[in-house]
Amino acid sequence: MVKSVAVVGAGCAGLAATKHCLEEGLEPTCFELSDGIGGLWRYKEEVVDGVASIYQSLVMNTSKEMSCYSDFLMPAHFPNFLHNSKFVEYFKLYADHFGLMKHIKLKTKVCSVRKSPDYSTTGQWEVVTEKEGKLETAIFDAVLVCSGRYVKPSFPIKSFPGLERFKGKYLHSGEYKHPEGFQGKRVLVVGVGNSGVDIATELSRVAEKVFISTKRGGWLLSRVGDHGFPFDTLMTTRFKTWLRLSLPVPIANWMFERKLNQWFDQEAYGLQRDSSVWKDPLANDDLPACIIRGTVVVKPAAMEFADTTVTFEDRSKEDIDAIIFSTGFNVSFPFLEESDIKISRDKVSLYRNIFPLNLEKPTLAFIGLVQPIASILVTSEMQARWATRILKGHIKLPPLEKCMEDISKKSNVIKQRYGTIEGNAFQIEFIEYIDELASEIGVKPSSFHLLLSEPRLALEVFFSACTSPQYRLTGPGKWDGARNAILTKWVRVVTPMKMRVVKKTKRSPLSTMLGLLGLLALFASIFIFT
């Protein structure tokens, strides 16, 4: 019988795990290495080993309505895309509202998580922690690992011949903090991940010139979607997901690429990615403007480094003063024994991306170890809700053979949709994935039943943005405010932008007449050609 639970990390996943342990009547103790909650989003000037690090200007790539906990909305006046400091403010509001801080131990390092001597019968874990130089050992019935996968930089120095001869400054994007020290420099950013393009555009304001080196390219989208709404509120809907997954993969990818190219011709800008190899699209509003002004130049893969120059795949050379490697992160859980986990950037052997299969007891789980094309917060919260129901005994894991079949099947589907490049093992289909977990919990909304009882809400659930309160309409953890939260989301989207009320311009009789004539012409053409 699980009662006490160790939660590793107090970021978005750890806070959700702590809260839902309490909701299920479990006793969580959350261990956080830094001196505050927020995890990755908590900016620190210094780089600390074992702690996720971000740059000062980092802004969310998913909007507030699509990135909030399902029973705790972000304040309406918050901007749609939050600066990291604002996101941490939201975490503090959440922690205070649900009384989580008394369950969190700050400045506490988890040194090791090992099976207890009687693990085969109890499923318990021995957790060793360190605070202010003092070691402490405690036994827990279960462990939820919520420390994320952006801690250990992937820095393949051997892949860059001659780098040891380079006389300038070079660092990983995880070490970058702000533009200071790069004024007037010629800077090369290797890789077009979200961090890479953010850093490149920021440095373009102070550097002499910035180059981005990319082997495969990357699709770029704007946070500002059609009619000025956040792109994900328009893109992440049940209907659009159903339509996309119903189409053959090449056709779905073609439609997606066509939509992105309506903003600007990505091939002409040297960014367009090889369609046969999937990679998450990048959210950045500034890069096209930087490229068209010439302050950022896109180059092919960097092949060779010398004292002060870099040679690229097309044999062109550039004088470079500093290099920033945006080459991602490796999965690392140094407090766990390797025999207890089988996870790498290429392979994830976890049932539902949460529970390892090689353990006798389902008392160790990973929360947030996925890569959705949507909010990791919303995904992590649903994982936490499902995992704590497993720990409590409300949901049973299938037999081992069924779990292995499920992992193999899901892995093959992901490979078909997204390919096999490094890192795609963590990829999930956002709505499809959380709907699967929600169904087992009993909180997945039914558009059909809603259509019979409340058509307006049903239409919002199926055709409009799939926001997290949809999973609080019914079942365990039902929230009375969910219905109103769904129906009023567009008010909260517009609120921070509409600080100046503008009088609506009256349409002239001529424009009204032209509109009616256009409508009549449309109907006439349909009648004639059908």
XYZ file of N, CA and C in Angstrom, residues 120-352:
699
model
N 11.515 -6.242 -3.200
C 10.752 -7.249 -3.939
C 9.386 -7.516 -3.320
N 9.254 -7.229 -2.031
C 7.953 -7.427 -1.370
C 7.232 -6.109 -1.098
N 8.003 -5.041 -0.805
C 7.371 -3.763 -0.423
C 7.323 -2.748 -1.558
N 8.258 -2.855 -2.511
C 8.355 -1.858 -3.577
C 8.906 -0.527 -3.094
N 9.506 -0.520 -1.903
C 9.988 0.742 -1.320
C 11.365 1.133 -1.847
N 11.681 2.433 -1.657
C 12.929 3.001 -2.135
C 13.664 3.727 -1.010
N 14.975 3.593 -1.039
C 15.832 4.291 -0.083
C 16.371 5.550 -0.766
N 16.003 6.703 -0.233
C 16.373 7.983 -0.845
C 17.366 8.711 0.058
N 18.550 8.996 -0.485
C 19.581 9.727 0.255
C 19.629 11.164 -0.262
N 19.488 12.122 0.626
C 19.521 13.536 0.246
C 20.608 14.273 1.029
N 20.981 15.442 0.493
C 22.004 16.265 1.152
C 21.534 17.705 1.227
N 21.624 18.300 2.410
C 21.300 19.710 2.592
C 22.312 20.322 3.544
N 22.961 21.368 3.025
C 23.980 22.078 3.801
C 25.040 21.114 4.330
N 25.449 20.162 3.480
C 26.507 19.231 3.837
C 26.078 18.059 4.696
N 24.820 18.016 5.067
C 24.332 16.938 5.937
C 23.531 15.930 5.121
N 23.931 14.647 5.216
C 23.234 13.580 4.516
C 22.077 13.048 5.356
N 21.017 12.685 4.658
C 19.854 12.116 5.343
C 19.264 11.003 4.481
N 18.915 9.911 5.110
C 18.340 8.763 4.409
C 16.912 8.536 4.877
N 16.029 8.304 3.929
C 14.622 8.049 4.271
C 14.071 6.972 3.336
N 13.077 6.255 3.811
C 12.422 5.216 3.027
C 11.078 5.746 2.525
N 10.834 5.571 1.222
C 9.574 6.015 0.617
C 8.909 4.834 -0.084
N 7.591 4.859 -0.094
C 6.843 3.798 -0.768
C 6.915 3.921 -2.282
N 7.144 5.128 -2.772
C 7.209 5.352 -4.217
C 8.034 6.600 -4.504
N 8.500 6.717 -5.764
C 9.301 7.873 -6.188
C 8.767 8.360 -7.530
N 8.551 9.667 -7.638
C 8.163 10.304 -8.898
C 9.321 11.209 -9.332
N 9.956 10.864 -10.449
C 11.104 11.621 -10.948
C 10.589 12.726 -11.867
N 10.776 13.972 -11.436
C 10.223 15.129 -12.161
C 11.300 16.154 -12.489
N 12.535 15.691 -12.647
C 13.657 16.611 -12.844
C 13.890 16.984 -14.295
N 13.113 16.417 -15.220
C 13.186 16.832 -16.615
C 14.388 16.287 -17.357
N 14.543 16.760 -18.606
C 15.624 16.260 -19.459
C 16.486 17.377 -20.037
N 16.501 18.539 -19.387
C 17.302 19.665 -19.884
C 18.369 20.055 -18.864
N 19.054 19.048 -18.331
C 20.043 19.291 -17.282
C 21.466 19.063 -17.778
N 21.683 17.983 -18.526
C 23.035 17.627 -18.974
C 23.217 17.988 -20.442
N 23.990 19.041 -20.748
C 24.168 19.467 -22.148
C 24.803 18.381 -23.011
N 24.320 18.278 -24.238
C 24.942 17.402 -25.232
C 25.960 18.239 -25.989
N 27.214 17.934 -25.787
C 28.284 18.772 -26.337
C 29.265 17.871 -27.101
N 28.895 17.436 -28.301
C 29.723 16.476 -29.051
C 30.956 17.126 -29.675
N 31.917 17.480 -28.846
C 33.107 18.200 -29.321
C 33.854 17.420 -30.402
N 33.860 16.078 -30.288
C 34.587 15.254 -31.253
C 33.959 15.310 -32.650
N 32.718 15.773 -32.716
C 32.046 15.875 -34.011
C 32.456 17.123 -34.779
N 33.276 17.980 -34.160
C 33.674 19.245 -34.786
C 35.197 19.293 -34.892
N 35.762 18.766 -36.004
C 37.217 18.713 -36.178
C 37.866 20.084 -36.071
N 38.954 20.128 -35.305
C 39.732 21.354 -35.186
C 39.242 22.305 -34.118
N 38.163 21.953 -33.405
C 37.624 22.877 -32.404
C 38.649 23.190 -31.320
N 39.516 22.223 -31.034
C 40.529 22.444 -29.991
C 41.507 23.540 -30.389
N 41.596 23.846 -31.684
C 42.509 24.899 -32.144
C 41.854 26.283 -32.132
N 40.530 26.303 -31.993
C 39.813 27.579 -32.078
C 40.227 28.498 -30.922
N 40.632 29.726 -31.247
C 41.155 30.648 -30.234
C 40.087 31.535 -29.607
N 38.900 31.534 -30.201
C 37.838 32.357 -29.645
C 37.115 31.665 -28.487
N 36.013 32.251 -28.082
C 35.212 31.728 -26.983
C 34.155 30.769 -27.536
N 33.955 29.627 -26.890
C 32.844 28.757 -27.279
C 32.181 28.168 -26.036
N 30.884 27.963 -26.132
C 30.096 27.482 -24.999
C 28.828 26.805 -25.502
N 28.188 26.070 -24.629
C 26.902 25.437 -24.933
C 25.784 26.440 -24.646
N 24.664 26.317 -25.360
C 23.554 27.246 -25.140
C 23.047 27.204 -23.705
N 23.261 26.086 -23.013
C 22.865 26.002 -21.602
C 23.684 26.917 -20.703
N 24.823 27.398 -21.199
C 25.668 28.315 -20.419
C 25.400 29.776 -20.762
N 24.699 30.015 -21.866
C 24.434 31.391 -22.309
C 23.395 32.050 -21.400
N 23.651 33.327 -21.046
C 22.729 34.043 -20.156
C 22.169 35.318 -20.777
N 23.035 36.138 -21.401
C 22.615 37.415 -21.985
C 23.671 37.892 -22.979
N 23.399 38.955 -23.752
C 24.316 39.381 -24.828
C 25.615 40.028 -24.358
N 25.717 40.323 -23.070
C 26.918 41.010 -22.590
C 28.179 40.198 -22.911
N 29.159 40.855 -23.467
C 30.415 40.195 -23.837
C 30.486 39.803 -25.302
N 29.358 39.965 -26.022
C 29.335 39.611 -27.441
C 29.228 40.846 -28.338
N 29.313 42.047 -27.762
C 29.196 43.271 -28.551
C 30.295 43.340 -29.614
N 29.895 43.630 -30.842
C 30.860 43.807 -31.922
C 31.523 42.524 -32.398
N 31.079 41.360 -31.913
C 31.698 40.084 -32.288
C 31.002 39.470 -33.507
N 31.722 38.566 -34.144
C 31.141 37.727 -35.183
C 30.875 36.371 -34.542
N 29.586 36.061 -34.399
C 29.184 34.910 -33.583
C 28.560 33.826 -34.466
N 28.936 32.585 -34.213
C 28.334 31.435 -34.887
C 27.490 30.663 -33.880
N 26.217 30.432 -34.222
C 25.339 29.571 -33.427
C 25.172 28.271 -34.192
N 25.578 27.159 -33.582
C 25.496 25.844 -34.227
C 24.203 25.156 -33.791
N 23.285 24.954 -34.748
C 22.021 24.295 -34.441
C 20.851 25.260 -34.466
N 19.697 24.791 -34.975
C 18.522 25.651 -35.043
C 17.393 25.124 -34.150
N 17.727 24.821 -32.909
C 16.689 24.546 -31.929
C 16.072 25.856 -31.486
N 15.064 25.770 -30.634
C 14.432 27.001 -30.135
C 15.438 27.908 -29.434
N 16.326 27.316 -28.644
C 17.335 28.134 -27.958
C 18.265 28.782 -28.969
N 18.667 28.029 -29.990
C 19.596 28.564 -30.980
C 19.065 29.785 -31.697
N 17.807 29.725 -32.161
C 17.266 30.873 -32.905
C 16.976 32.038 -31.957
N 16.585 31.767 -30.729
C 16.374 32.846 -29.755
C 17.680 33.587 -29.482
N 18.730 32.827 -29.247
C 20.030 33.430 -28.932
C 20.571 34.194 -30.144
N 20.409 33.611 -31.320
C 20.906 34.280 -32.539
C 20.226 35.624 -32.747
N 18.896 35.669 -32.613
C 18.184 36.925 -32.842
C 18.504 37.946 -31.751
N 18.692 37.480 -30.528
C 19.045 38.417 -29.451
C 20.436 39.003 -29.680
N 21.394 38.162 -30.048
C 22.758 38.641 -30.267
C 22.870 39.539 -31.484
N 21.946 39.375 -32.447
C 22.015 40.185 -33.675
C 21.876 41.676 -33.385
N 21.354 42.022 -32.217
C 21.177 43.442 -31.863
C 22.474 44.088 -31.374
N 23.454 43.246 -30.982
C 24.695 43.816 -30.442
C 25.937 43.327 -31.192
N 25.854 42.173 -31.812
C 27.025 41.605 -32.492
C 27.241 42.266 -33.855
N 28.453 42.145 -34.387
C 28.713 42.646 -35.732
C 27.898 41.840 -36.741
N 27.909 40.520 -36.576
C 27.111 39.635 -37.427
C 26.953 38.291 -36.725
N 25.802 37.659 -36.960
C 25.523 36.351 -36.372
C 25.252 35.361 -37.501
N 25.867 34.191 -37.393
C 25.651 33.116 -38.354
C 24.963 31.950 -37.637
N 23.992 31.336 -38.309
C 23.376 30.114 -37.794
C 23.772 28.976 -38.721
N 24.367 27.947 -38.145
C 24.773 26.787 -38.920
C 23.787 25.650 -38.676
N 23.245 25.082 -39.758
C 22.275 23.991 -39.616
C 22.487 22.937 -40.694
N 22.392 21.688 -40.307
C 22.572 20.583 -41.249
C 21.271 20.270 -41.983
N 20.146 20.228 -41.221
C 18.884 19.813 -41.822
C 17.851 20.930 -41.930
N 18.108 22.079 -41.321
C 17.128 23.158 -41.349
C 16.081 22.992 -40.260
N 15.074 23.847 -40.302
C 14.009 23.782 -39.293
C 12.828 24.637 -39.707
N 11.633 24.157 -39.457
C 10.431 24.933 -39.773
C 10.184 25.983 -38.699
N 9.884 27.186 -39.149
C 9.701 28.309 -38.233
C 8.250 28.774 -38.259
N 7.669 28.964 -37.079
C 6.324 29.541 -37.001
C 6.326 30.738 -36.073
N 5.309 31.571 -36.217
C 5.186 32.786 -35.400
C 4.238 32.534 -34.238
N 4.550 33.112 -33.104
C 3.634 33.024 -31.962
C 2.307 33.718 -32.280
N 2.363 34.693 -33.184
C 1.162 35.438 -33.568
C 0.501 34.714 -34.734
N -0.645 34.066 -34.466
C -1.340 33.304 -35.484
C -2.329 34.147 -36.266
N -3.214 33.483 -36.983
C -4.218 34.176 -37.795
C -5.037 35.141 -36.947
N -5.265 36.331 -37.503
C -6.058 37.380 -36.861
C -5.448 37.851 -35.531
N -4.163 37.544 -35.339
C -3.468 38.034 -34.154
C -3.624 37.179 -32.915
N -4.275 36.021 -33.013
C -4.435 35.151 -31.849
C -3.206 34.267 -31.674
N -2.914 33.826 -30.443
C -1.785 32.912 -30.226
C -1.928 31.684 -31.123
N -0.841 31.311 -31.784
C -0.911 30.253 -32.803
C -1.448 28.940 -32.256
N -1.089 28.603 -30.998
C -1.487 27.282 -30.496
C -2.965 27.211 -30.124
N -3.591 28.364 -29.838
C -5.026 28.335 -29.559
C -5.819 28.011 -30.830
N -5.223 28.273 -31.984
C -5.873 27.994 -33.263
C -5.485 26.614 -33.808
N -4.288 26.176 -33.485
C -3.746 24.942 -34.063
C -4.126 23.699 -33.248
N -4.150 23.826 -31.917
C -4.330 22.662 -31.050
C -5.800 22.471 -30.714
N -6.524 21.849 -31.626
C -7.941 21.553 -31.423
C -8.174 20.074 -31.714
N -9.259 19.549 -31.159
C -9.589 18.135 -31.386
C -9.901 17.889 -32.860
N -10.632 18.814 -33.467
C -11.013 18.626 -34.861
C -9.789 18.603 -35.766
N -8.888 19.567 -35.604
C -7.707 19.627 -36.465
C -6.781 18.438 -36.229
N -6.706 17.989 -34.982
C -5.896 16.802 -34.690
C -6.498 15.568 -35.357
N -7.812 15.413 -35.244
C -8.492 14.285 -35.884
C -8.286 14.312 -37.398
N -8.412 15.484 -37.997
C -8.259 15.623 -39.448
C -6.838 15.277 -39.864
N -5.867 15.806 -39.142
C -4.459 15.576 -39.503
C -4.086 14.097 -39.385
N -4.528 13.450 -38.297
C -4.181 12.051 -38.098
C -4.953 11.118 -39.027
N -6.019 11.629 -39.620
C -6.798 10.832 -40.569
C -6.168 10.817 -41.946
N -5.313 11.786 -42.205
C -4.685 11.911 -43.521
C -3.384 11.116 -43.589
N -2.974 10.684 -44.777
C -1.641 10.083 -44.918
C -0.576 11.077 -44.454
N 0.483 10.571 -43.850
C 1.526 11.431 -43.275
C 2.084 12.427 -44.287
N 2.410 12.019 -45.526
C 2.950 13.001 -46.496
C 1.987 14.152 -46.767
N 0.686 13.851 -46.848
C -0.302 14.904 -47.115
C -0.431 15.833 -45.905
N -0.470 15.249 -44.713
C -0.561 16.063 -43.499
C 0.652 16.981 -43.375
N 1.839 16.458 -43.671
C 3.062 17.266 -43.603
C 3.044 18.371 -44.667
N 2.562 18.026 -45.862
C 2.476 19.038 -46.932
C 1.558 20.180 -46.525
N 0.409 19.871 -45.928
C -0.527 20.909 -45.490
C 0.096 21.783 -44.401
N 0.822 21.135 -43.493
C 1.478 21.868 -42.410
C 2.547 22.810 -42.970
N 3.356 22.292 -43.869
C 4.417 23.101 -44.463
C 3.839 24.256 -45.290
N 2.765 23.980 -46.003
C 2.118 25.022 -46.804
C 1.630 26.156 -45.911
N 1.070 25.790 -44.757
C 0.585 26.796 -43.818
C 1.747 27.653 -43.299
N 2.863 27.016 -42.951
C 4.010 27.771 -42.444
C 4.578 28.696 -43.515
N 4.575 28.254 -44.763
C 5.130 29.067 -45.849
C 4.250 30.249 -46.227
N 3.026 30.287 -45.692
C 2.179 31.458 -45.926
C 2.715 32.681 -45.183
N 3.493 32.451 -44.141
C 4.110 33.566 -43.402
C 5.275 34.132 -44.214
N 6.196 33.272 -44.630
C 7.282 33.665 -45.520
C 7.836 32.397 -46.162
N 8.494 32.563 -47.286
C 9.040 31.432 -48.030
C 10.277 30.905 -47.295
N 10.114 29.793 -46.587
C 11.185 29.303 -45.719
C 12.353 28.731 -46.508
N 12.084 28.271 -47.727
C 13.175 27.786 -48.577
C 14.064 28.948 -49.013
N 13.435 30.070 -49.371
C 14.205 31.238 -49.813
C 15.093 31.783 -48.698
N 14.706 31.564 -47.456
C 15.476 32.056 -46.315
C 16.499 31.026 -45.824
N 16.596 29.895 -46.506
C 17.580 28.886 -46.130
C 17.225 28.082 -44.909
N 15.956 28.116 -44.496
C 15.558 27.440 -43.265
C 14.829 26.123 -43.505
N 14.119 26.021 -44.617
C 13.214 24.886 -44.830
C 13.891 23.555 -44.531
N 13.180 22.749 -43.768
C 13.712 21.464 -43.347
C 13.366 20.374 -44.357
N 14.214 19.373 -44.423
C 13.950 18.201 -45.254
C 12.643 17.561 -44.780
N 11.655 17.476 -45.653
C 10.329 16.989 -45.284
C 10.334 15.546 -44.822
N 11.342 14.789 -45.194
C 11.381 13.374 -44.827
C 11.839 13.156 -43.392
N 12.356 14.195 -42.755
C 12.862 14.068 -41.386
C 12.158 15.095 -40.505
N 11.351 14.621 -39.557
C 10.574 15.516 -38.713
C 11.406 16.114 -37.585
N 11.133 17.356 -37.281
C 11.651 17.999 -36.084
C 10.627 19.040 -35.650
N 10.449 19.196 -34.337
C 9.473 20.159 -33.846
C 9.665 21.524 -34.505
N 8.573 22.187 -34.901
C 8.710 23.548 -35.431
C 9.218 24.499 -34.358
N 9.862 25.552 -34.791
C 10.442 26.544 -33.881
C 9.522 27.744 -33.790
N 9.361 28.292 -32.603
C 8.539 29.490 -32.423
C 9.455 30.691 -32.228
N 9.491 31.543 -33.228
C 10.313 32.752 -33.140
C 9.764 33.776 -34.121
N 9.488 34.971 -33.638
C 8.878 36.010 -34.469
C 9.908 36.917 -35.140
N 11.159 36.862 -34.694
C 12.157 37.842 -35.115
C 13.112 37.356 -36.197
N 13.312 36.048 -36.308
C 14.362 35.538 -37.196
C 14.196 35.972 -38.650
N 13.002 35.894 -39.270
C 12.895 36.340 -40.667
C 13.327 37.792 -40.871
N 12.954 38.656 -39.901
C 13.347 40.064 -40.019
C 14.856 40.227 -39.913
N 15.487 39.422 -39.046
C 16.943 39.496 -38.897
C 17.643 39.017 -40.169
N 17.087 37.960 -40.776
C 17.690 37.431 -42.003
C 17.541 38.420 -43.155
N 16.371 39.022 -43.282
C 16.140 39.943 -44.400
C 16.945 41.234 -44.233
N 17.288 41.581 -42.982
C 18.147 42.753 -42.738
C 19.618 42.400 -42.851
N 19.946 41.112 -42.833
C 21.341 40.706 -42.952
C 22.086 40.634 -41.645
N 21.410 40.828 -40.514
C 22.093 40.740 -39.214
C 22.264 39.289 -38.775
N 21.481 38.378 -39.367
C 21.655 36.936 -39.154
C 21.770 36.279 -40.530
N 22.746 35.412 -40.684
C 22.975 34.701 -41.948
C 22.889 33.200 -41.683
N 22.080 32.502 -42.475
C 21.931 31.051 -42.321
C 22.969 30.351 -43.182
N 23.743 29.457 -42.565
C 24.803 28.722 -43.251
C 24.549 27.220 -43.139
N 25.157 26.420 -44.031
C 25.054 24.962 -43.894
C 25.883 24.465 -42.707
N 25.952 23.164 -42.539
C 26.631 22.578 -41.378
C 28.086 23.014 -41.292
N 28.553 23.279 -40.074
C 29.959 23.596 -39.832
C 30.772 22.313 -39.922
N 31.838 22.332 -40.731
C 32.604 21.114 -40.991
C 33.974 21.096 -40.327
N 34.610 22.277 -40.238
C 35.982 22.305 -39.723
C 36.270 23.647 -39.064
N 37.030 23.591 -37.978
C 37.368 24.793 -37.220
C 38.870 25.010 -37.257
N 39.248 26.274 -37.321
C 40.664 26.644 -37.260
C 40.828 27.707 -36.172
N 41.975 28.400 -36.183
C 42.254 29.365 -35.121
C 41.158 30.423 -35.003
N 40.803 31.015 -36.130
C 39.818 32.106 -36.095
C 38.745 31.960 -37.165
N 38.751 30.824 -37.880
C 37.794 30.655 -38.969
C 37.022 29.340 -38.823
N 35.873 29.309 -39.494
C 35.060 28.097 -39.559
C 34.753 27.820 -41.024
N 34.952 26.567 -41.432
C 34.633 26.146 -42.792
C 33.322 25.381 -42.773
N 32.432 25.705 -43.704
C 31.101 25.093 -43.734
C 31.014 24.036 -44.828
N 29.919 23.340 -44.864
C 29.725 22.213 -45.772
C 29.846 22.622 -47.238
N 29.494 23.855 -47.547
C 29.604 24.321 -48.940
C 30.996 24.867 -49.254
N 31.951 24.627 -48.326
C 33.354 25.043 -48.426
C 33.560 26.539 -48.247
N 32.530 27.274 -47.923
C 32.700 28.696 -47.606
C 33.330 28.826 -46.223
N 33.995 29.965 -45.992
C 34.659 30.204 -44.715
C 34.229 31.545 -44.146
N 34.190 31.617 -42.819
C 33.857 32.869 -42.141
C 34.795 33.066 -40.949
N 35.205 34.323 -40.748
C 35.950 34.674 -39.540
C 34.967 34.708 -38.371
N 35.292 34.001 -37.300
C 34.385 33.872 -36.153
C 35.133 34.191 -34.858
N 34.484 34.981 -33.991
C 35.067 35.317 -32.682
C 34.532 34.444 -31.551
N 33.280 33.973 -31.691
C 32.671 33.193 -30.611
C 31.683 32.193 -31.214
N 31.543 31.042 -30.544
C 30.642 29.990 -31.011
C 29.728 29.561 -29.858
N 28.449 29.430 -30.166
C 27.487 28.908 -29.193
C 26.864 27.651 -29.781
N 27.027 26.537 -29.089
C 26.526 25.253 -29.566
C 25.129 24.997 -29.001
N 24.121 25.057 -29.872
C 22.749 24.728 -29.481
C 22.490 23.295 -29.924
N 23.098 22.361 -29.225
C 23.113 20.949 -29.637
C 22.321 20.048 -28.700
N 21.409 20.646 -27.944
C 20.491 19.843 -27.149
C 21.063 19.320 -25.847
N 20.351 18.346 -25.273
C 20.691 17.805 -23.965
C 20.575 16.286 -23.970
N 21.378 15.658 -23.114
C 21.294 14.211 -22.922
C 20.425 13.906 -21.709
N 19.786 12.754 -21.734
C 18.986 12.324 -20.593
C 19.932 11.871 -19.488
N 19.719 12.384 -18.276
C 20.627 12.049 -17.180
C 19.885 12.046 -15.846
N 19.984 10.911 -15.158
C 19.448 10.791 -13.799
C 20.528 10.157 -12.936
N 21.529 10.941 -12.532
C 22.688 10.388 -11.826
C 22.357 9.761 -10.480
N 21.211 10.077 -9.934
C 20.830 9.520 -8.626
C 20.213 8.127 -8.741
N 19.949 7.675 -9.959
C 19.367 6.354 -10.181
C 20.425 5.376 -10.679
N 20.264 4.108 -10.348
C 21.131 3.075 -10.892
C 20.720 2.798 -12.338
N 21.703 2.595 -13.185
C 21.415 2.379 -14.604
C 20.508 1.173 -14.833
N 20.592 0.181 -13.960
C 19.773 -1.017 -14.125
C 18.293 -0.740 -13.898
N 17.985 0.390 -13.245
C 16.587 0.725 -12.941
C 15.912 1.498 -14.062
N 16.698 1.996 -15.016
C 16.111 2.783 -16.109
C 16.724 2.355 -17.429
N 15.949 2.460 -18.486
C 16.430 2.186 -19.839
C 15.936 3.316 -20.737
N 16.643 4.456 -20.642
C 16.206 5.657 -21.350
C 17.411 6.315 -21.998
N 17.258 6.698 -23.254
C 18.272 7.485 -23.936
C 17.557 8.402 -24.913
N 18.310 9.224 -25.655
C 17.702 10.123 -26.634
C 17.113 9.342 -27.803
N 17.511 8.062 -27.937
C 17.064 7.257 -29.068
C 16.005 6.222 -28.698
N 15.891 5.884 -27.415
C 14.969 4.826 -27.021
C 14.408 5.092 -25.640
N 13.090 4.989 -25.518
C 12.413 5.184 -24.241
C 11.557 3.952 -23.962
N 11.991 3.119 -23.017
C 11.250 1.897 -22.682
C 10.411 2.128 -21.428
N 9.415 2.973 -21.575
C 8.522 3.301 -20.458
C 7.080 3.095 -20.898
N 6.289 2.430 -20.064
C 4.874 2.271 -20.374
C 4.173 3.609 -20.217
N 3.457 4.028 -21.252
C 2.812 5.336 -21.311
C 3.827 6.471 -21.137
